[in-house]
XYZ file of C-alpha atoms in Angstrom:
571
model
C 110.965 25.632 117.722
C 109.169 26.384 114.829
C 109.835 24.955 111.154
C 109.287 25.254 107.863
C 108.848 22.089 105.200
C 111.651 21.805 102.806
C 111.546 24.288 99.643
C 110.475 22.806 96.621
C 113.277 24.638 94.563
C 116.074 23.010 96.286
C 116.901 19.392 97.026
C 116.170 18.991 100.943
C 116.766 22.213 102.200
C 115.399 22.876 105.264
C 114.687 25.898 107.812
C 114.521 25.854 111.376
C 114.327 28.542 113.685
C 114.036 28.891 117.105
C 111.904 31.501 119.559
C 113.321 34.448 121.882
C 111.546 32.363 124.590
C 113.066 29.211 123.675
C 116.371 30.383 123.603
C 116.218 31.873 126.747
C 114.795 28.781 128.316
C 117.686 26.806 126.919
C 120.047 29.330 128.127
C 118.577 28.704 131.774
C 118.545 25.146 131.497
C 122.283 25.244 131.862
C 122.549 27.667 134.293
C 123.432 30.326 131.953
C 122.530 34.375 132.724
C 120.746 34.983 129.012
C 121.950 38.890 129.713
C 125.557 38.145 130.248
C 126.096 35.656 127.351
C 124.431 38.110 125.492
C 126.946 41.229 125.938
C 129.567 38.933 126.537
C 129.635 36.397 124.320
C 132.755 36.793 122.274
C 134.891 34.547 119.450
C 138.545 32.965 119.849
C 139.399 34.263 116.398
C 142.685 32.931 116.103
C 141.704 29.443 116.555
C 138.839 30.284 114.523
C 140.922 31.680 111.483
C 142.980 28.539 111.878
C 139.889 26.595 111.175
C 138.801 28.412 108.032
C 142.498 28.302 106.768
C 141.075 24.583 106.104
C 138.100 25.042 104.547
C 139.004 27.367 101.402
C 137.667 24.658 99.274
C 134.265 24.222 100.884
C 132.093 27.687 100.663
C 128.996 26.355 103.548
C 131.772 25.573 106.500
C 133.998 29.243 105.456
C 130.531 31.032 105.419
C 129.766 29.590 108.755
C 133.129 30.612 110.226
C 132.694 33.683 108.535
C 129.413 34.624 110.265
C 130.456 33.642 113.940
C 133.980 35.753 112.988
C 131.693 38.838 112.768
C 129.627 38.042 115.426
C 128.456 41.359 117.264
C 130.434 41.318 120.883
C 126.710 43.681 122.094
C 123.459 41.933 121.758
C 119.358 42.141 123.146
C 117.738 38.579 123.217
C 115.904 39.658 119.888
C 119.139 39.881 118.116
C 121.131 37.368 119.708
C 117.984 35.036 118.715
C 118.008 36.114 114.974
C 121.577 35.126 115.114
C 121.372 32.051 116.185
C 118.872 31.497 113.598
C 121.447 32.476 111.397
C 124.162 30.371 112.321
C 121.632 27.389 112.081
C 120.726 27.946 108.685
C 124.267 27.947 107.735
C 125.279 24.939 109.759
C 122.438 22.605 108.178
C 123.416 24.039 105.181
C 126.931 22.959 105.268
C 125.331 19.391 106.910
C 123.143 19.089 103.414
C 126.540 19.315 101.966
C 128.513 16.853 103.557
C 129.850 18.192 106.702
C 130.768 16.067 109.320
C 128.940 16.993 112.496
C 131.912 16.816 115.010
C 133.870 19.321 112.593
C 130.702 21.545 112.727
C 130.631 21.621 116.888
C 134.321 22.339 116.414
C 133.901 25.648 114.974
C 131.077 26.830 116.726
C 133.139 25.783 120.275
C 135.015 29.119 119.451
C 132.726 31.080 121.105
C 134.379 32.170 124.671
C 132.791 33.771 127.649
C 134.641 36.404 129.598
C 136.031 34.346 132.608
C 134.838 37.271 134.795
C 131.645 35.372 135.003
C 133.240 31.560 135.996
C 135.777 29.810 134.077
C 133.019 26.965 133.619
C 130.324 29.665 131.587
C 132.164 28.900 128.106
C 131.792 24.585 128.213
C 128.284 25.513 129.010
C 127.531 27.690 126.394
C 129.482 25.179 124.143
C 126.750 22.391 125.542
C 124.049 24.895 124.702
C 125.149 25.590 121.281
C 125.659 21.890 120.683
C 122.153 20.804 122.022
C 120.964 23.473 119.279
C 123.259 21.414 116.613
C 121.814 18.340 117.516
C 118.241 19.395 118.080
C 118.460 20.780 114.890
C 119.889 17.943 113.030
C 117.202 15.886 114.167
C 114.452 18.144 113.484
C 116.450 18.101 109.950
C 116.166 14.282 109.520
C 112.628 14.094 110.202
C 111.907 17.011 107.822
C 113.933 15.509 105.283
C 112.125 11.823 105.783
C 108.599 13.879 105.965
C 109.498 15.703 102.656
C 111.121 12.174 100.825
C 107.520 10.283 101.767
C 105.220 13.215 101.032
C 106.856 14.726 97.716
C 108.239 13.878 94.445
C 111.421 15.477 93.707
C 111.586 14.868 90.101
C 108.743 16.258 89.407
C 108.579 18.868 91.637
C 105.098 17.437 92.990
C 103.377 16.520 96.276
C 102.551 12.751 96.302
C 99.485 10.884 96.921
C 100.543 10.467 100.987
C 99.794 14.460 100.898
C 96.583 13.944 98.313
C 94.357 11.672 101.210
C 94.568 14.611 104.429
C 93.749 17.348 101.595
C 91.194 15.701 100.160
C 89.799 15.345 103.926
C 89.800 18.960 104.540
C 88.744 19.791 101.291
C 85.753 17.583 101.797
C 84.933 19.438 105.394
C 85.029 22.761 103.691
C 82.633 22.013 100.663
C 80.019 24.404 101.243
C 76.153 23.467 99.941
C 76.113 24.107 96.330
C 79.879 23.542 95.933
C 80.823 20.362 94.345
C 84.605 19.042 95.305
C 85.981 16.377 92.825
C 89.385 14.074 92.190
C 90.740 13.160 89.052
C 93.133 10.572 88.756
C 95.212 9.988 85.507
C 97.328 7.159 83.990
C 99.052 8.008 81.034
C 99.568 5.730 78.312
C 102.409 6.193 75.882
C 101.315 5.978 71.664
C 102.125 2.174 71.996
C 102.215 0.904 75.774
C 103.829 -2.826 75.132
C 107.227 -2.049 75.982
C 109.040 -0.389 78.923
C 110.486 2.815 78.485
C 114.038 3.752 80.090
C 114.609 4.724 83.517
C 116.130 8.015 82.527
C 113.324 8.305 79.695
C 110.209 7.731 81.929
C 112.134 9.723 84.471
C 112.322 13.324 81.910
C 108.672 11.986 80.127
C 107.417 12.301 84.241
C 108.972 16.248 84.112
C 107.484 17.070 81.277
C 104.265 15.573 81.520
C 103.958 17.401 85.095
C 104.905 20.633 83.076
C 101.987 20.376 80.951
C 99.667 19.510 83.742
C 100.581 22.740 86.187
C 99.843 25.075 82.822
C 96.455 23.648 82.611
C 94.931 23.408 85.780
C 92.684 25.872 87.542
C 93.630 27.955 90.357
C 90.944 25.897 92.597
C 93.184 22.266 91.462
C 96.150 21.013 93.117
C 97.760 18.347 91.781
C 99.653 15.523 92.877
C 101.987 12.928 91.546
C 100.710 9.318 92.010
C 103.445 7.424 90.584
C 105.495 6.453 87.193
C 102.979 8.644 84.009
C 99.911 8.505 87.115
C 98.834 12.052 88.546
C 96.141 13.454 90.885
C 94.216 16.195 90.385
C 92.033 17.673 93.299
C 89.588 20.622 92.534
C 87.015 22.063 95.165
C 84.857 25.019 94.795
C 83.366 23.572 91.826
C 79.687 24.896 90.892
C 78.578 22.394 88.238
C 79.437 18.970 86.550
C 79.758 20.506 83.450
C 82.952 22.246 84.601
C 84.013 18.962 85.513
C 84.149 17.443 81.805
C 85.257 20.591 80.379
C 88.284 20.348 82.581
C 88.836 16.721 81.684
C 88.605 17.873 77.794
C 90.686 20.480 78.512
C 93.223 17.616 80.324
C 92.985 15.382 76.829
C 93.840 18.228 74.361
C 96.782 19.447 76.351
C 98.304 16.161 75.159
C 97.595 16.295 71.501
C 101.259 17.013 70.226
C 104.479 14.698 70.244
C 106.574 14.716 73.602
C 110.485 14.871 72.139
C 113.288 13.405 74.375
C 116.580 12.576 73.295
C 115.495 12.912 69.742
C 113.093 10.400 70.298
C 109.007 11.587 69.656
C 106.308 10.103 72.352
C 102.762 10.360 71.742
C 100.662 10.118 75.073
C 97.303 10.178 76.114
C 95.534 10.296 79.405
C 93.364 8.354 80.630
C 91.202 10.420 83.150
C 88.830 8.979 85.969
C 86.952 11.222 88.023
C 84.550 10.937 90.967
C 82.702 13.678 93.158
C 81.073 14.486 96.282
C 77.521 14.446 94.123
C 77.863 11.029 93.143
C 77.395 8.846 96.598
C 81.143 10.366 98.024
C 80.383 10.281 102.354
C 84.383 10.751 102.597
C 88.265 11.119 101.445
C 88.178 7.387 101.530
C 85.116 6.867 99.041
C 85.512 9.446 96.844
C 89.570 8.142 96.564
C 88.036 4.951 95.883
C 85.268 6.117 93.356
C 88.003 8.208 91.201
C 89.944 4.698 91.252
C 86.755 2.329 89.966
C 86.009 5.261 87.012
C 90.469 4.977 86.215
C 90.542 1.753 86.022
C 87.374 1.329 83.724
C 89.039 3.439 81.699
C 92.080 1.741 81.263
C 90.082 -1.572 80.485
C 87.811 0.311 77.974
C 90.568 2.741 76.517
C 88.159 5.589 76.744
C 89.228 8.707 77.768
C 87.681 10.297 80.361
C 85.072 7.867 82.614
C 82.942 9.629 85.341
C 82.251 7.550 88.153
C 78.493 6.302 88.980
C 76.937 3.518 90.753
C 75.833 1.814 87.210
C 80.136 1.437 86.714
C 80.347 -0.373 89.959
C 78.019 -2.859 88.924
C 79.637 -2.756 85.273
C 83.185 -3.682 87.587
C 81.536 -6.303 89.433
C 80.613 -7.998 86.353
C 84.177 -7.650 84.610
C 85.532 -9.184 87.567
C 83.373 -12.290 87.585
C 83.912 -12.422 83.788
C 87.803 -12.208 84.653
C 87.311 -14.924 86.912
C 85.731 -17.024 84.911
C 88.242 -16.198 82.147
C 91.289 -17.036 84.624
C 89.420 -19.823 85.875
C 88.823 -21.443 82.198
C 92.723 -20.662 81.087
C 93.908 -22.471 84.039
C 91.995 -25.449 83.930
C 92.614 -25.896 80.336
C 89.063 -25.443 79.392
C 89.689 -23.231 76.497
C 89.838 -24.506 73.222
C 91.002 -24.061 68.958
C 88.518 -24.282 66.363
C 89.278 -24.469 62.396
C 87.438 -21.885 59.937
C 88.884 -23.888 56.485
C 90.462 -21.402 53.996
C 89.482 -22.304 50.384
C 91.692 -21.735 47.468
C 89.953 -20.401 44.496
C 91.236 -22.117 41.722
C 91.118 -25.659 43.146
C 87.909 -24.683 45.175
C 90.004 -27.071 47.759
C 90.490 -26.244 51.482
C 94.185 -25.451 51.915
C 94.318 -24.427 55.472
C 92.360 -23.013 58.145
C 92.744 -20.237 60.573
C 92.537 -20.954 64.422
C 90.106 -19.297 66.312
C 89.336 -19.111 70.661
C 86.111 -20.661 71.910
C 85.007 -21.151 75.389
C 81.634 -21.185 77.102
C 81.408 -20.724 80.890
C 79.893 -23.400 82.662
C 76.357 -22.977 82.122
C 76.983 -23.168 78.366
C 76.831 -19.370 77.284
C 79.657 -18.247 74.574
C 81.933 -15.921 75.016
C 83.457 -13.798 72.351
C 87.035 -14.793 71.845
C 88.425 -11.248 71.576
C 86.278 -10.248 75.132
C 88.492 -13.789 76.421
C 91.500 -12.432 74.882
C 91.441 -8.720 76.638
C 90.971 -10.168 79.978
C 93.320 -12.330 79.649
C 95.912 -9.133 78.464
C 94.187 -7.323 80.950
C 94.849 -9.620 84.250
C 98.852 -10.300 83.332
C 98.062 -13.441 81.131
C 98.996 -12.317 77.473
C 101.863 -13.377 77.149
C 100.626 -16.939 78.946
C 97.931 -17.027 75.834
C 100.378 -16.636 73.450
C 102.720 -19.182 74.389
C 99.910 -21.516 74.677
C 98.896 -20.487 71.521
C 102.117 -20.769 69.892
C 102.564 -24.770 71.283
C 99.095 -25.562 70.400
C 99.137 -24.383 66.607
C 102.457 -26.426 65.976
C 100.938 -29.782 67.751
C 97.788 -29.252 65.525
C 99.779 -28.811 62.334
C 102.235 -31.663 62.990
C 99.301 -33.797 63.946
C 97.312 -32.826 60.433
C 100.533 -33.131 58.656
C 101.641 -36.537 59.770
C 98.864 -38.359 61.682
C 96.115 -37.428 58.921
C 98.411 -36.462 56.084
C 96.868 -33.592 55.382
C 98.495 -30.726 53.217
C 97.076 -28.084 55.152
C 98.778 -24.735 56.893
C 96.988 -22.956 59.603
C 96.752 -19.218 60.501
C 97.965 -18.130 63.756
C 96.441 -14.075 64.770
C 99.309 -12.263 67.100
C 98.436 -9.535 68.856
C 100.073 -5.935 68.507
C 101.767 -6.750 71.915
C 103.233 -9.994 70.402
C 105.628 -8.006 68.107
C 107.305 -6.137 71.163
C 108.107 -9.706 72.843
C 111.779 -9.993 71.598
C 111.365 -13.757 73.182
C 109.055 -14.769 70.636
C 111.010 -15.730 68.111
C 113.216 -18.300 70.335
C 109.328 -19.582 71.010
C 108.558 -20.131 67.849
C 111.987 -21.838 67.191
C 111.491 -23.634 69.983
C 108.218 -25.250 69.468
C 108.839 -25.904 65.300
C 111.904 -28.302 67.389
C 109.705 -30.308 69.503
C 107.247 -30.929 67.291
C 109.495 -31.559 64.313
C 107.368 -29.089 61.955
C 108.077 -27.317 58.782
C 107.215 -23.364 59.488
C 105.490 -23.168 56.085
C 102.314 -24.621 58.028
C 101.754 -21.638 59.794
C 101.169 -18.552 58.760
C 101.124 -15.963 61.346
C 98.508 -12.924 60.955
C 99.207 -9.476 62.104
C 96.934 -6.631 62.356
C 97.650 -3.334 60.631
C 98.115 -1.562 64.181
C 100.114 -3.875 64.878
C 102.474 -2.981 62.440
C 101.487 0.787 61.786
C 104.520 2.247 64.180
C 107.966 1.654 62.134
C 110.086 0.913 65.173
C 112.888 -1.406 66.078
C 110.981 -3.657 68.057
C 108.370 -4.897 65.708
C 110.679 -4.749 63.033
C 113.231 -6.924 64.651
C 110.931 -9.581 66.007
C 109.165 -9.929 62.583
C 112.359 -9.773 61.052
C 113.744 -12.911 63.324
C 110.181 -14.886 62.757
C 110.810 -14.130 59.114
C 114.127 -15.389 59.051
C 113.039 -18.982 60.963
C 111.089 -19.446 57.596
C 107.664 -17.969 58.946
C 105.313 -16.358 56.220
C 102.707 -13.201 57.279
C 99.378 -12.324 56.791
C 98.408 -8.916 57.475
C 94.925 -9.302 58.788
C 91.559 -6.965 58.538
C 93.183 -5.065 55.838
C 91.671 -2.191 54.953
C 90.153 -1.312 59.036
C 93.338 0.051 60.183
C 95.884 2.435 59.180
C 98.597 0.546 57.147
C 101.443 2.597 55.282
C 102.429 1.627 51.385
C 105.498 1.907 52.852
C 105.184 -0.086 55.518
C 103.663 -2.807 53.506
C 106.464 -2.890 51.218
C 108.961 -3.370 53.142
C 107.671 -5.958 55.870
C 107.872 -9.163 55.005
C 103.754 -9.384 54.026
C 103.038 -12.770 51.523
C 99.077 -12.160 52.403
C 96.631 -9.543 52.610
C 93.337 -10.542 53.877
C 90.382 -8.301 53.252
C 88.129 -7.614 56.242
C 84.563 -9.109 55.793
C 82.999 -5.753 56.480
C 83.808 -5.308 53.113
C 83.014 -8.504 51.483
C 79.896 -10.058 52.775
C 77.519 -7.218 51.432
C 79.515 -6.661 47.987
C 76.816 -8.341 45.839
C 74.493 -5.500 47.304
C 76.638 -2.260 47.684
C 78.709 -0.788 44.595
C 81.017 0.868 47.540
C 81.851 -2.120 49.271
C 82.809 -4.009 45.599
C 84.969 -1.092 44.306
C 86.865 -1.007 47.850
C 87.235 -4.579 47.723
C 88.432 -4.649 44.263
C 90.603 -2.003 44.982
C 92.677 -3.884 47.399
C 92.764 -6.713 45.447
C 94.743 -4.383 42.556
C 96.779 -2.387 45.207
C 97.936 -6.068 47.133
C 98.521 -7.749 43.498
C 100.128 -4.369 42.454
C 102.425 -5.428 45.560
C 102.926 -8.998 45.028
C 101.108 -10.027 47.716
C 98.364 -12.918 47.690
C 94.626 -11.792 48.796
C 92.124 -13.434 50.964
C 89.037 -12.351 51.125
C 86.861 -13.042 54.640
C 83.152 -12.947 55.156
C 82.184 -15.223 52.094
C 78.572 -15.961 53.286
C 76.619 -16.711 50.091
C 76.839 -17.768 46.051
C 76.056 -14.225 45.227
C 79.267 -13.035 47.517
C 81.304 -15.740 45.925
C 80.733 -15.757 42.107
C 81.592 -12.006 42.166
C 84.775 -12.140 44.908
C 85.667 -14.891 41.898
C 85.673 -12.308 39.274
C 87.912 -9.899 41.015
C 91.843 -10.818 41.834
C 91.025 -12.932 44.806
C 93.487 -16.414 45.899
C 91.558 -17.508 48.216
C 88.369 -16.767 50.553
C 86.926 -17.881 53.892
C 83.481 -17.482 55.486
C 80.255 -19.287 56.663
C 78.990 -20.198 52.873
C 81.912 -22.942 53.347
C 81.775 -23.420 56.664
C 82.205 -21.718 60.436
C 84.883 -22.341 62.580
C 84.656 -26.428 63.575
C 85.855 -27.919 66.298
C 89.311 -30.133 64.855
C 87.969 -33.734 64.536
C 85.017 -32.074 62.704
C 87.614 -30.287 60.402
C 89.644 -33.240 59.893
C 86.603 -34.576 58.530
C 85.350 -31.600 56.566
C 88.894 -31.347 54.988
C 88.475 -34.654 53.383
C 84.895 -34.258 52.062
C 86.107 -31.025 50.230
């Protein structure tokens, strides 16, 4: 019995067809002369016609009745075979649809037998054409399960459980000069902190699919690898350079919006690749290679990393790093320090923004914002953040009323923060335990983090807003920050990145941009801050411009908190 896999243009439909010789095996089995079923085989067409009389409504059981109605009473094994084939197509047809299978062997036991040949011939034809149900049927099932595990529907895709024995064969037929190569994709919508809808990940899928099939090569096949993942496999290849044309190729094919439902999505892909000239022995390692060059992309947000042995190495290292990151979070080991913020007129510290520090074991630093991406990067963020959160309040009550000092202190959230609708019920949450006025923090935001007008980040700033909290927008002038975005968030200071300020007594550029934002934030009504204060020369002329207050290592770095307590009351 031979068989075809399911069509990709229909949902599970399947044909099946059976051989002259395996019919006429059958036939034999039950003691059945092939040559006299096949000019005598004939139809009870009154019971039959009573049959159909009940199936008006349903158009695959009427055609089936239909077909054996007409059934030719002459037949050679050839054409008795082809009908057969016939009548099974239109019997797993109407089983796709619903049919029960004892109402199918009902109408097909209208077949008769002339009784000249033995009143027993017609139950054994009826066992013969019910084997072929059943057979059928089961070779149906199996087809159907093969086709569920092995293909995406959705997107009208093979999956990955098809991608490993291709790549195989691919692999054995890469002639000498011939490079074969995977890509592997994960695509990552304009802002990736928040789940999109079933349904909308479900048409986003489609669509991105779409765009994939119009830009592949006719030596690529590509796969679907799960929810916005794809796999691309391309063989016959005569150079590398083909390879990272093709992956540029991949990137601009994503450049516009994605609209569904009325709602725009910007993605972009994030491509790993691997091939049989870089250390590849088999499906297995090269599968493996692609995956090690897709997942340093991810970490690294580049887009498009070809795999070597260099990256390996480069992964080994992130995952000690992550370990010693995980290892340092858990124990506890990580702490706050206090950079003092000064306030120009009083030339008095008035509060101090909170910064990471760790150092692994053997005493080397570690840059907070490398801590702070593996800990996003392993699952922890949100774990940070609520630690965060508890430990800024316990600091501020502790200055407030253990060392009476009328300080605030600046809390940075990240992007991801403002999509966490919790976050305000944590903040509310921790100002109740420790009994603490939300004045005395101030909670910095980044300009990306506030660059896409959406409900999400509106809401949650909204709700922190509302609890009493005041905002800093942070880096100012780094990012891409709207007028109109600024003036309408809820923005009481706008600190100005110390790439601008530190060199100001020495570049005219760096003073007029500073200066600049200092009229624009005033212009606003906003209060300005200006970071990177490192010397007299900076200070005397961040004094002349429209500056509140200013931070930096001319009044001091970051200190650990008994040292600020301490520097707090000297100045």
């Amino acid at each position: 019995m031979s068989e075809s896999r399911p069509s990709n243009t229909h949902e599970n439909e399947v044909e099946l067809a059976f051989s002259t010789k395996e019919i006429i095996e059958k036939l034999h089995l039950y003691q059945i002369n092939p040559k006299r079923v096949f000019s005598t085989l004939s139809v009870d067409t009154e019971r039959l016609s009573a049959l159909q009389s009940n199936f008006d409504g349903d158009t695959f059981l009427y055609n089936l009745c239909e077909a054996i109605k007409y059934w030719p009473t002459q037949n050679d094994a050839e054409t008795f075979t082809n009908g057969i084939n016939d009548l099974a197509y239109l019997w797993l047809n109407a089983f796709d649809n619903d049919a029960r299978t004892d109402t199918i062997l009902n109408i097909l036991s209208c077949f008769k037998l002339n009784k000249l040949f033995g009143f027993r011939q017609s139950p054994k034809f009826h066992l013969f054409i019910h084997n072929l149900v059943l057979e059928t049927l089961g070779k149906y099932h199996q087809i159907t399960l093969d086709y569920a595990l092995n293909f995406e529907k959705n997107v009208q895709l093979p999956n990955t459980n098809q991608l490993i024995p291709n790549l195989e064969a691919a692999l054995n037929q890469t002639k000498d000069g011939q490079i074969t190569a995977l890509f592997l994709l994960d695509f990552q919508t304009e802002n990736n902190n928040f789940l999109l809808p079933h349904s909308v990940s479900q048409i986003l899928n489609k669509q991105l699919a779409e765009i994939l099939k119009n830009n592949i090569n006719d030596n690529a096949q590509l796969y679907f690898g799960g929810d916005s993942q794809f796999e691309i496999l391309m063989s016959q290849v005569k150079n590398t350079t083909q390879l990272d044309l093709f992956a540029a190729k991949l990137s601009r094919a994503f450049e516009d919006m994605i609209f569904i439902n009325k709602q725009s999505i910007l993605v972009k892909p994030l491509i790993g690749c691997a091939h049989t000239k870089n250390y590849a022995l088999n499906a297995e390692d090269l599968y493996q290679n692609a995956n090690l060059a897709l997942e340093h992309a991810i970490t690294k947000q580049q887009l498009h990393v070809t795999y070597n042995r260099e990256l390996e190495q480069a992964i080994d290292d992130r995952i000690i790093l992550e370990s010693k990151v995980l290892d340092a979070f858990d124990s506890n080991n990580m702490t706050l320090n206090f950079q003092p913020i000064v306030d120009l007129k009083t030339s008095k510290c008035v509060g101090a923004e909170l910064l990471l520090r760790w150092s692994d074991k053997f005493g080397h630093h570690i840059a907070p914002n490398i801590a702070i991406e593996v800990l996003n990067n392993v699952g922890k963020g949100k774990l940070f953040t609520r630690w965060l959160i508890n430990s800024a309040c316990r600091y501020a009550y502790e200055l407030t009323e253990e060392h009476q000092l009328d300080v605030y202190l600046t809390l940075n959230l990240r992007a991801e923060d403002l999509y966490d609708t919790e976050l305000p019920s944590l903040f509310s949450n921790a100002l109740s335990l420790w009994k603490l006025d939300p004045k005395k923090i101030i909670l910095e935001i980044t300009e990306d983090g506030i660059l896409e007008d959406n409900d999400h980040t509106n809401s949650v700033i909204n709700a922190l807003s509302s609890l009493g909290f005041k905002f800093a927008l942070d880096d100012f002038g780094t990012g891409f920050s709207s007028l109109t975005r600024l003036k309408t968030l809820p923005i009481d200071l706008i600190k100005i990145d110390q790439t601008f300020v530190k060199n100001i007594s020495h570049s005219k550029d760096d003073y007029e941009i500073v200066q600049s934002i200092a009229l624009l934030a005033k212009g606003l009504g906003k209060q300005v801050l200006a970071e990177g204060v490192e010397d007299k020369e900076c200070l005397a002329l961040i004094k002349k411009l429209q500056v509140d207050k200013c931070q930096g290592y001319y009044f001091a770095k970051a200190l650990p908190y008994e040292s600020f307590i301490e520097w707090v009351r000297a100045h």
